[in-house]
Amino acid sequence: MSQIILKNIIKFFGNKKVLDDVNLVVKEGEMISLLGPSGCGKTTTLNIVAGLLKPDNGDILIGDSSILNIPVEKRGAVIVFQDYLLFPHLNIAQNVEFGLKMAKVDKVKRQNQVKRMLELVQLDGYEKKYPNELSGGQKQRVALARALAIEPKVLLLDEPFSNLDMRLRENMRDFTLQIQRKLKITTILVTHDKEEALMTSDKIAVMLDGKIRQFGTPTELYQRPISPEIADFFGEKNYISGYINDGMFVSDIVSVKTEYNEHLSVKAMIKPEDIELLEPSNDTDIIGIVKSRKYAGDRIYYTVIANDLELKCISEPRKIYDVGDKVEVNIDFNNVVFFPLEKEVIL
Ligand code: ATP
């Protein structure tokens, strides 16, 4: 079993608490992302799992056993860093072989494993080259091969793609995911890129200020965030203030039926992609005026003013409206999330 369990992890740097009761369970074979803004404690968490840092409180288990007092090299967890950290004076085969040598694996086994790993990352034929002869993506693949060569129980990826340009980043991301799936290795990916987290992970842990605020599948986090803070982390949203009464959500701009009966003041969260702009017709409920337009090829970002409210919309470019155009604003309330005012709970 190589599930990872973090229990009540607390970490101080000086008198600054950078991890504040972090709890997390990564099931065997899962790929999860730690997602959060710079400085929220992602790398510190990863370093604690790897054994590069000691927590001030709490426990970490790999499988069923605590690894807190187990040295780095015996934990069965390897980290791949953003800047590869390959040994410049060793060739590619020697780089990949390094951990196996340290573990005193015999020579024939080492050579077979290096061959297998270089095939896995599609770099067979590169054995004799040196790191400075490789591109960024190739170096990242060597770093991955080196990490996987020792057959770790747990793979820790610290922003491994962020030094690569956009296309290469996407390729490396897909490639790493394929390998992760093939080897079924329990993996934690640290990233501040929401799309990367959404596209690669079985689950995402959103970290803010040293705490995990929500942990769930990409769809749960995107569709059902527990707070506006989490929602906004996945992109700008619209909020309409109003109240729920007798099964109706009532606001200045719209009143719609809901499945809730509580009497509560709420903010309704509406995603920009859930607002459709149409040509106004006779039975149009909400009329808006286009205030701005940003064309992004496959999408158009609009802001529309309706009943003094500024609404952000993302539309497919089937019909393009101009600034100043009158439009019908069609809100899809099926995906609305209601946040009770001043509380972090969804209904
Ligand atoms: P980034 O995405 O920028 O790498 P992060 O979420 O990984 O950020 P950490 O690197 O874990 O954040 O840092 C968390 C906090 O701890 C930050 O405020 C950082 O300045 C502080 N910190 C990290 N390492 C140390 C250290 N060795 N000594 C003192 N403070 C540190």
Tab-separated table of C-alpha atoms and ligand atoms in Angstrom:
chain	number	residue	atom	x	y	z
A	1	MET	CA	0.000	0.000	0.000
A	2	SER	CA	1.438	3.385	-0.865
A	3	GLN	CA	-1.271	5.789	0.140
A	4	ILE	CA	0.017	8.994	1.705
A	5	ILE	CA	-1.588	10.386	4.839
A	6	LEU	CA	-0.769	13.771	6.321
A	7	LYS	CA	-2.131	14.244	9.824
A	8	ASN	CA	-2.324	17.612	11.563
A	9	ILE	CA	0.894	18.939	10.027
A	10	ILE	CA	2.100	22.208	11.500
A	11	LYS	CA	5.251	23.992	10.401
A	12	PHE	CA	6.778	27.228	11.596
A	13	PHE	CA	9.584	29.190	9.999
A	14	GLY	CA	10.742	31.391	12.876
A	15	ASN	CA	7.507	32.537	14.436
A	16	LYS	CA	5.578	32.396	11.166
A	17	LYS	CA	3.161	29.481	10.939
A	18	VAL	CA	3.366	28.398	7.291
A	19	LEU	CA	1.420	25.135	7.631
A	20	ASP	CA	-1.571	25.246	9.876
A	21	ASP	CA	-3.032	21.810	10.576
A	22	VAL	CA	-2.700	20.250	7.130
A	23	ASN	CA	-4.598	16.992	6.715
A	24	LEU	CA	-4.632	15.048	3.484
A	25	VAL	CA	-5.178	11.511	2.243
A	26	VAL	CA	-3.813	10.520	-1.165
A	27	LYS	CA	-5.011	7.050	-2.064
A	28	GLU	CA	-2.729	4.495	-3.663
A	29	GLY	CA	-2.210	5.219	-7.355
A	30	GLU	CA	-3.909	8.620	-7.208
A	31	MET	CA	-2.509	11.790	-8.720
A	32	ILE	CA	-3.469	14.811	-6.642
A	33	SER	CA	-2.533	18.457	-7.009
A	34	LEU	CA	-1.679	20.895	-4.278
A	35	LEU	CA	-2.932	24.094	-5.799
A	36	GLY	CA	-2.574	27.551	-4.341
A	37	PRO	CA	-1.017	30.976	-4.735
A	38	SER	CA	2.657	31.669	-4.202
A	39	GLY	CA	3.702	31.376	-0.568
A	40	CYS	CA	0.671	29.371	0.643
A	41	GLY	CA	2.857	26.441	1.743
A	42	LYS	CA	2.734	23.958	-1.153
A	43	THR	CA	6.462	23.325	-1.469
A	44	THR	CA	6.883	23.183	2.296
A	45	THR	CA	4.238	20.415	2.391
A	46	LEU	CA	6.001	18.495	-0.382
A	47	ASN	CA	9.394	18.867	1.299
A	48	ILE	CA	7.930	17.529	4.521
A	49	VAL	CA	6.624	14.430	2.713
A	50	ALA	CA	10.005	13.968	1.024
A	51	GLY	CA	11.837	14.304	4.335
A	52	LEU	CA	13.733	17.456	3.376
A	53	LEU	CA	11.976	19.312	6.211
A	54	LYS	CA	10.643	18.191	9.573
A	55	PRO	CA	7.178	19.289	10.693
A	56	ASP	CA	6.774	20.882	14.138
A	57	ASN	CA	3.702	18.784	14.754
A	58	GLY	CA	1.763	15.984	13.098
A	59	ASP	CA	2.555	12.749	11.343
A	60	ILE	CA	3.034	11.450	7.797
A	61	LEU	CA	2.258	7.919	6.765
A	62	ILE	CA	3.168	6.128	3.574
A	63	GLY	CA	1.128	2.951	3.471
A	64	ASP	CA	0.297	2.172	7.083
A	65	SER	CA	3.528	3.315	8.714
A	66	SER	CA	4.764	6.658	9.929
A	67	ILE	CA	7.765	7.850	7.945
A	68	LEU	CA	8.547	10.763	10.212
A	69	ASN	CA	11.726	9.198	11.560
A	70	ILE	CA	12.744	7.495	8.338
A	71	PRO	CA	15.611	9.174	6.462
A	72	VAL	CA	15.023	10.744	3.045
A	73	GLU	CA	16.602	7.948	1.026
A	74	LYS	CA	14.569	5.221	2.732
A	75	ARG	CA	11.138	6.883	2.505
A	76	GLY	CA	10.358	5.647	-0.968
A	77	ALA	CA	9.399	9.190	-2.027
A	78	VAL	CA	11.228	11.119	-4.748
A	79	ILE	CA	10.914	14.746	-5.774
A	80	VAL	CA	11.211	16.141	-9.290
A	81	PHE	CA	11.992	19.850	-9.176
A	82	GLN	CA	11.161	22.631	-11.577
A	83	ASP	CA	14.844	23.215	-12.384
A	84	TYR	CA	15.606	19.510	-13.036
A	85	LEU	CA	18.782	19.495	-10.889
A	86	LEU	CA	20.595	17.074	-13.195
A	87	PHE	CA	24.277	16.461	-12.511
A	88	PRO	CA	26.058	18.404	-15.291
A	89	HIS	CA	29.249	16.304	-15.191
A	90	LEU	CA	27.390	13.002	-15.590
A	91	ASN	CA	25.962	11.806	-18.879
A	92	ILE	CA	22.275	10.962	-19.208
A	93	ALA	CA	22.673	7.255	-18.433
A	94	GLN	CA	24.802	8.086	-15.381
A	95	ASN	CA	22.249	10.637	-14.211
A	96	VAL	CA	19.459	8.067	-14.397
A	97	GLU	CA	21.687	5.443	-12.783
A	98	PHE	CA	22.644	7.684	-9.853
A	99	GLY	CA	19.986	6.671	-7.318
A	100	LEU	CA	20.435	2.994	-8.160
A	101	LYS	CA	24.164	3.267	-7.489
A	102	MET	CA	23.490	4.953	-4.165
A	103	ALA	CA	21.146	2.073	-3.316
A	104	LYS	CA	23.975	-0.349	-4.236
A	105	VAL	CA	21.948	-2.117	-6.912
A	106	ASP	CA	24.219	-4.448	-8.902
A	107	LYS	CA	25.597	-3.326	-12.243
A	108	VAL	CA	23.576	-5.517	-14.610
A	109	LYS	CA	20.303	-4.594	-12.881
A	110	ARG	CA	21.300	-0.923	-12.988
A	111	GLN	CA	21.996	-1.022	-16.695
A	112	ASN	CA	18.727	-2.791	-17.417
A	113	GLN	CA	16.800	-0.294	-15.318
A	114	VAL	CA	18.479	2.701	-17.028
A	115	LYS	CA	17.560	1.244	-20.403
A	116	ARG	CA	13.966	0.642	-19.313
A	117	MET	CA	13.626	4.150	-17.889
A	118	LEU	CA	15.094	5.873	-20.940
A	119	GLU	CA	12.683	3.907	-23.110
A	120	LEU	CA	9.833	4.907	-20.809
A	121	VAL	CA	10.617	8.603	-21.238
A	122	GLN	CA	11.413	8.083	-24.925
A	123	LEU	CA	15.052	9.072	-24.666
A	124	ASP	CA	16.719	5.826	-25.706
A	125	GLY	CA	19.779	6.732	-27.736
A	126	TYR	CA	20.597	9.696	-25.454
A	127	GLU	CA	22.652	7.656	-22.953
A	128	LYS	CA	26.017	9.284	-23.771
A	129	LYS	CA	24.799	12.874	-24.075
A	130	TYR	CA	25.294	15.435	-21.325
A	131	PRO	CA	22.548	17.596	-19.778
A	132	ASN	CA	23.778	20.765	-21.530
A	133	GLU	CA	23.157	19.064	-24.906
A	134	LEU	CA	19.442	18.581	-24.156
A	135	SER	CA	16.399	20.824	-24.464
A	136	GLY	CA	14.351	21.818	-21.401
A	137	GLY	CA	11.719	19.169	-22.074
A	138	GLN	CA	14.337	16.469	-22.562
A	139	LYS	CA	16.066	17.459	-19.312
A	140	GLN	CA	12.733	17.250	-17.527
A	141	ARG	CA	12.227	13.749	-18.934
A	142	VAL	CA	15.682	12.702	-17.689
A	143	ALA	CA	14.802	14.088	-14.254
A	144	LEU	CA	11.607	12.020	-14.340
A	145	ALA	CA	13.501	8.878	-15.456
A	146	ARG	CA	16.051	9.402	-12.680
A	147	ALA	CA	13.301	9.768	-10.103
A	148	LEU	CA	11.396	6.709	-11.309
A	149	ALA	CA	14.488	4.501	-11.712
A	150	ILE	CA	14.563	3.639	-8.025
A	151	GLU	CA	10.928	2.520	-8.240
A	152	PRO	CA	9.673	4.862	-5.543
A	153	LYS	CA	6.334	4.334	-3.808
A	154	VAL	CA	5.544	8.008	-4.103
A	155	LEU	CA	6.324	10.628	-6.738
A	156	LEU	CA	6.440	14.285	-5.712
A	157	LEU	CA	6.402	16.856	-8.498
A	158	ASP	CA	7.272	20.440	-7.576
A	159	GLU	CA	6.054	22.699	-10.405
A	160	PRO	CA	7.926	20.433	-12.819
A	161	PHE	CA	6.607	22.048	-15.976
A	162	SER	CA	6.739	25.721	-15.151
A	163	ASN	CA	10.128	26.360	-16.806
A	164	LEU	CA	8.886	25.006	-20.125
A	165	ASP	CA	7.183	27.028	-22.831
A	166	MET	CA	3.447	26.578	-23.280
A	167	ARG	CA	3.328	23.836	-25.893
A	168	LEU	CA	6.147	21.840	-24.334
A	169	ARG	CA	4.509	22.220	-20.951
A	170	GLU	CA	1.307	20.669	-22.290
A	171	ASN	CA	3.243	17.814	-23.912
A	172	MET	CA	5.275	17.097	-20.783
A	173	ARG	CA	2.152	17.259	-18.654
A	174	ASP	CA	0.353	14.687	-20.814
A	175	PHE	CA	3.462	12.574	-20.995
A	176	THR	CA	3.994	12.576	-17.209
A	177	LEU	CA	0.340	11.777	-16.642
A	178	GLN	CA	0.552	8.811	-19.034
A	179	ILE	CA	3.550	7.471	-17.137
A	180	GLN	CA	1.868	8.071	-13.793
A	181	ARG	CA	-1.187	6.136	-14.995
A	182	LYS	CA	0.928	3.352	-16.452
A	183	LEU	CA	2.990	2.854	-13.286
A	184	LYS	CA	0.011	3.658	-11.001
A	185	ILE	CA	2.359	5.572	-8.743
A	186	THR	CA	0.884	7.672	-5.934
A	187	THR	CA	1.706	11.248	-6.915
A	188	ILE	CA	1.465	14.747	-5.481
A	189	LEU	CA	1.874	17.596	-7.955
A	190	VAL	CA	2.510	21.110	-6.669
A	191	THR	CA	1.235	23.785	-8.993
A	192	HIS	CA	-0.185	27.282	-8.991
A	193	ASP	CA	-1.737	26.694	-12.426
A	194	LYS	CA	-5.452	25.970	-12.079
A	195	GLU	CA	-5.787	24.483	-15.549
A	196	GLU	CA	-2.885	22.158	-14.950
A	197	ALA	CA	-4.514	20.977	-11.726
A	198	LEU	CA	-7.941	20.572	-13.353
A	199	MET	CA	-6.596	18.671	-16.344
A	200	THR	CA	-4.213	16.277	-14.616
A	201	SER	CA	-5.541	15.424	-11.186
A	202	ASP	CA	-7.821	12.809	-9.694
A	203	LYS	CA	-8.287	15.281	-6.858
A	204	ILE	CA	-7.201	18.807	-6.043
A	205	ALA	CA	-6.340	20.237	-2.628
A	206	VAL	CA	-6.683	24.003	-2.687
A	207	MET	CA	-4.287	25.598	-0.207
A	208	LEU	CA	-4.611	29.121	1.064
A	209	ASP	CA	-2.516	30.574	3.891
A	210	GLY	CA	-1.090	27.264	5.037
A	211	LYS	CA	-4.435	25.448	5.196
A	212	ILE	CA	-6.156	23.060	2.825
A	213	ARG	CA	-9.476	24.790	2.252
A	214	GLN	CA	-11.124	22.259	-0.054
A	215	PHE	CA	-10.180	18.808	-1.309
A	216	GLY	CA	-12.142	17.099	-4.028
A	217	THR	CA	-12.336	16.110	-7.657
A	218	PRO	CA	-11.731	18.769	-10.319
A	219	THR	CA	-15.466	18.927	-11.080
A	220	GLU	CA	-16.399	19.264	-7.407
A	221	LEU	CA	-13.966	22.124	-6.965
A	222	TYR	CA	-14.987	23.911	-10.130
A	223	GLN	CA	-18.724	23.290	-9.941
A	224	ARG	CA	-19.244	23.289	-6.163
A	225	PRO	CA	-16.633	25.506	-4.506
A	226	ILE	CA	-17.273	25.916	-0.772
A	227	SER	CA	-16.482	29.626	-0.739
A	228	PRO	CA	-16.173	32.567	-3.136
A	229	GLU	CA	-12.442	32.525	-2.383
A	230	ILE	CA	-12.093	29.025	-3.824
A	231	ALA	CA	-14.460	29.818	-6.688
A	232	ASP	CA	-12.443	32.880	-7.693
A	233	PHE	CA	-9.246	30.884	-7.623
A	234	PHE	CA	-10.601	28.959	-10.624
A	235	GLY	CA	-11.387	32.151	-12.574
A	236	GLU	CA	-13.532	35.270	-12.274
A	237	LYS	CA	-17.168	34.752	-11.314
A	238	ASN	CA	-20.361	36.818	-11.145
A	239	TYR	CA	-22.100	37.292	-7.823
A	240	ILE	CA	-25.706	38.422	-7.535
A	241	SER	CA	-26.910	39.345	-4.048
A	242	GLY	CA	-30.437	38.414	-3.093
A	243	TYR	CA	-32.430	36.213	-0.765
A	244	ILE	CA	-34.138	32.873	-0.803
A	245	ASN	CA	-37.753	32.777	0.283
A	246	ASP	CA	-40.293	30.005	-0.141
A	247	GLY	CA	-38.242	28.187	-2.720
A	248	MET	CA	-37.487	31.290	-4.805
A	249	PHE	CA	-34.225	33.151	-5.242
A	250	VAL	CA	-35.146	36.822	-5.486
A	251	SER	CA	-32.770	39.571	-6.628
A	252	ASP	CA	-32.941	42.930	-8.415
A	253	ILE	CA	-32.152	41.342	-11.725
A	254	VAL	CA	-33.941	38.006	-11.634
A	255	SER	CA	-36.215	35.769	-9.591
A	256	VAL	CA	-35.996	32.031	-10.090
A	257	LYS	CA	-37.173	28.854	-8.444
A	258	THR	CA	-34.618	27.011	-6.322
A	259	GLU	CA	-34.691	23.686	-4.573
A	260	TYR	CA	-34.044	25.440	-1.239
A	261	ASN	CA	-36.608	26.628	1.253
A	262	GLU	CA	-34.520	28.272	3.957
A	263	HIS	CA	-35.016	31.997	4.434
A	264	LEU	CA	-31.560	33.347	3.854
A	265	SER	CA	-29.637	36.249	2.371
A	266	VAL	CA	-27.303	34.811	-0.220
A	267	LYS	CA	-24.864	35.583	-2.988
A	268	ALA	CA	-25.621	33.587	-6.112
A	269	MET	CA	-22.460	32.617	-7.986
A	270	ILE	CA	-22.838	32.466	-11.738
A	271	LYS	CA	-19.969	31.395	-13.922
A	272	PRO	CA	-19.252	33.568	-16.968
A	273	GLU	CA	-19.760	30.560	-19.254
A	274	ASP	CA	-23.267	30.086	-17.844
A	275	ILE	CA	-24.417	33.412	-19.275
A	276	GLU	CA	-25.480	33.380	-22.888
A	277	LEU	CA	-25.892	36.546	-24.908
A	278	LEU	CA	-28.655	36.572	-27.533
A	279	GLU	CA	-30.388	38.998	-29.850
A	280	PRO	CA	-33.163	40.657	-27.794
A	281	SER	CA	-36.628	39.313	-28.523
A	282	ASN	CA	-40.150	40.171	-27.351
A	283	ASP	CA	-40.083	37.837	-24.370
A	284	THR	CA	-36.600	38.798	-23.176
A	285	ASP	CA	-36.375	38.892	-19.353
A	286	ILE	CA	-33.033	40.574	-18.866
A	287	ILE	CA	-31.705	43.172	-21.283
A	288	GLY	CA	-28.092	44.273	-21.109
A	289	ILE	CA	-25.719	46.587	-22.901
A	290	VAL	CA	-22.291	45.345	-23.967
A	291	LYS	CA	-19.691	47.364	-22.084
A	292	SER	CA	-16.509	45.671	-23.285
A	293	ARG	CA	-15.333	42.831	-25.478
A	294	LYS	CA	-12.091	40.874	-25.553
A	295	TYR	CA	-11.657	38.538	-28.495
A	296	ALA	CA	-9.592	35.397	-27.766
A	297	GLY	CA	-10.195	33.394	-30.950
A	298	ASP	CA	-12.147	30.420	-29.659
A	299	ARG	CA	-13.872	32.542	-26.955
A	300	ILE	CA	-15.023	36.082	-26.444
A	301	TYR	CA	-14.953	37.752	-23.038
A	302	TYR	CA	-17.725	40.316	-22.594
A	303	THR	CA	-18.803	42.557	-19.791
A	304	VAL	CA	-22.452	43.476	-19.965
A	305	ILE	CA	-24.389	45.973	-17.853
A	306	ALA	CA	-27.852	44.777	-16.892
A	307	ASN	CA	-29.958	46.507	-14.212
A	308	ASP	CA	-26.831	48.362	-13.043
A	309	LEU	CA	-25.070	45.042	-12.501
A	310	GLU	CA	-21.834	44.324	-14.334
A	311	LEU	CA	-21.828	40.735	-15.599
A	312	LYS	CA	-18.890	38.866	-17.068
A	313	CYS	CA	-19.702	36.434	-19.855
A	314	ILE	CA	-17.626	34.042	-21.910
A	315	SER	CA	-19.201	33.210	-25.264
A	316	GLU	CA	-18.340	31.108	-28.239
A	317	PRO	CA	-17.635	33.374	-31.203
A	318	ARG	CA	-20.693	32.268	-33.196
A	319	LYS	CA	-22.190	35.716	-32.996
A	320	ILE	CA	-20.030	38.692	-32.182
A	321	TYR	CA	-21.594	41.702	-30.444
A	322	ASP	CA	-20.148	45.204	-30.465
A	323	VAL	CA	-19.645	47.507	-27.516
A	324	GLY	CA	-22.945	49.376	-27.018
A	325	ASP	CA	-25.116	46.570	-28.488
A	326	LYS	CA	-28.337	45.667	-26.709
A	327	VAL	CA	-28.418	41.956	-25.845
A	328	GLU	CA	-30.612	39.450	-24.121
A	329	VAL	CA	-28.843	38.037	-21.066
A	330	ASN	CA	-29.782	34.412	-20.618
A	331	ILE	CA	-28.526	33.024	-17.310
A	332	ASP	CA	-28.404	29.268	-16.849
A	333	PHE	CA	-29.427	28.833	-13.230
A	334	ASN	CA	-28.855	25.060	-13.254
A	335	ASN	CA	-25.248	25.519	-12.215
A	336	VAL	CA	-25.728	28.347	-9.740
A	337	VAL	CA	-24.080	28.044	-6.318
A	338	PHE	CA	-25.598	29.973	-3.406
A	339	PHE	CA	-23.303	31.223	-0.675
A	340	PRO	CA	-25.073	32.319	2.493
A	341	LEU	CA	-23.796	35.808	3.204
A	342	GLU	CA	-20.795	35.850	5.535
A	343	LYS	CA	-20.610	32.059	5.800
A	344	GLU	CA	-18.379	29.555	4.011
A	345	VAL	CA	-21.020	26.899	3.369
A	346	ILE	CA	-22.949	26.092	0.258
A	347	LEU	CA	-26.562	25.227	0.336
B	1	ATP	P1	5.602	29.133	-4.428
B	1	ATP	O1	4.475	28.741	-5.325
B	1	ATP	O2	6.000	30.570	-4.576
B	1	ATP	O3	6.761	28.178	-4.479
B	1	ATP	P2	4.620	27.836	-2.022
B	1	ATP	O4	3.141	27.771	-1.882
B	1	ATP	O5	5.304	26.610	-2.468
B	1	ATP	O6	5.023	29.075	-2.918
B	1	ATP	P3	6.357	27.691	0.251
B	1	ATP	O7	7.620	27.685	-0.556
B	1	ATP	O8	5.936	26.427	0.889
B	1	ATP	O9	5.160	28.289	-0.592
B	1	ATP	O10	6.512	28.829	1.364
B	1	ATP	C1	5.519	29.059	2.356
B	1	ATP	C2	5.948	30.219	3.221
B	1	ATP	O11	7.093	29.864	3.970
B	1	ATP	C3	6.351	31.465	2.440
B	1	ATP	O12	5.907	32.588	3.142
B	1	ATP	C4	7.855	31.404	2.404
B	1	ATP	O13	8.404	32.692	2.329
B	1	ATP	C5	8.173	30.749	3.724
B	1	ATP	N1	9.395	29.911	3.661
B	1	ATP	C6	9.621	28.893	2.824
B	1	ATP	N2	10.825	28.313	3.066
B	1	ATP	C7	11.379	29.022	4.078
B	1	ATP	C8	12.614	28.927	4.798
B	1	ATP	N3	13.494	27.974	4.512
B	1	ATP	N4	12.835	29.820	5.768
B	1	ATP	C9	11.920	30.772	6.096
B	1	ATP	N5	10.733	30.920	5.462
B	1	ATP	C10	10.453	30.058	4.472
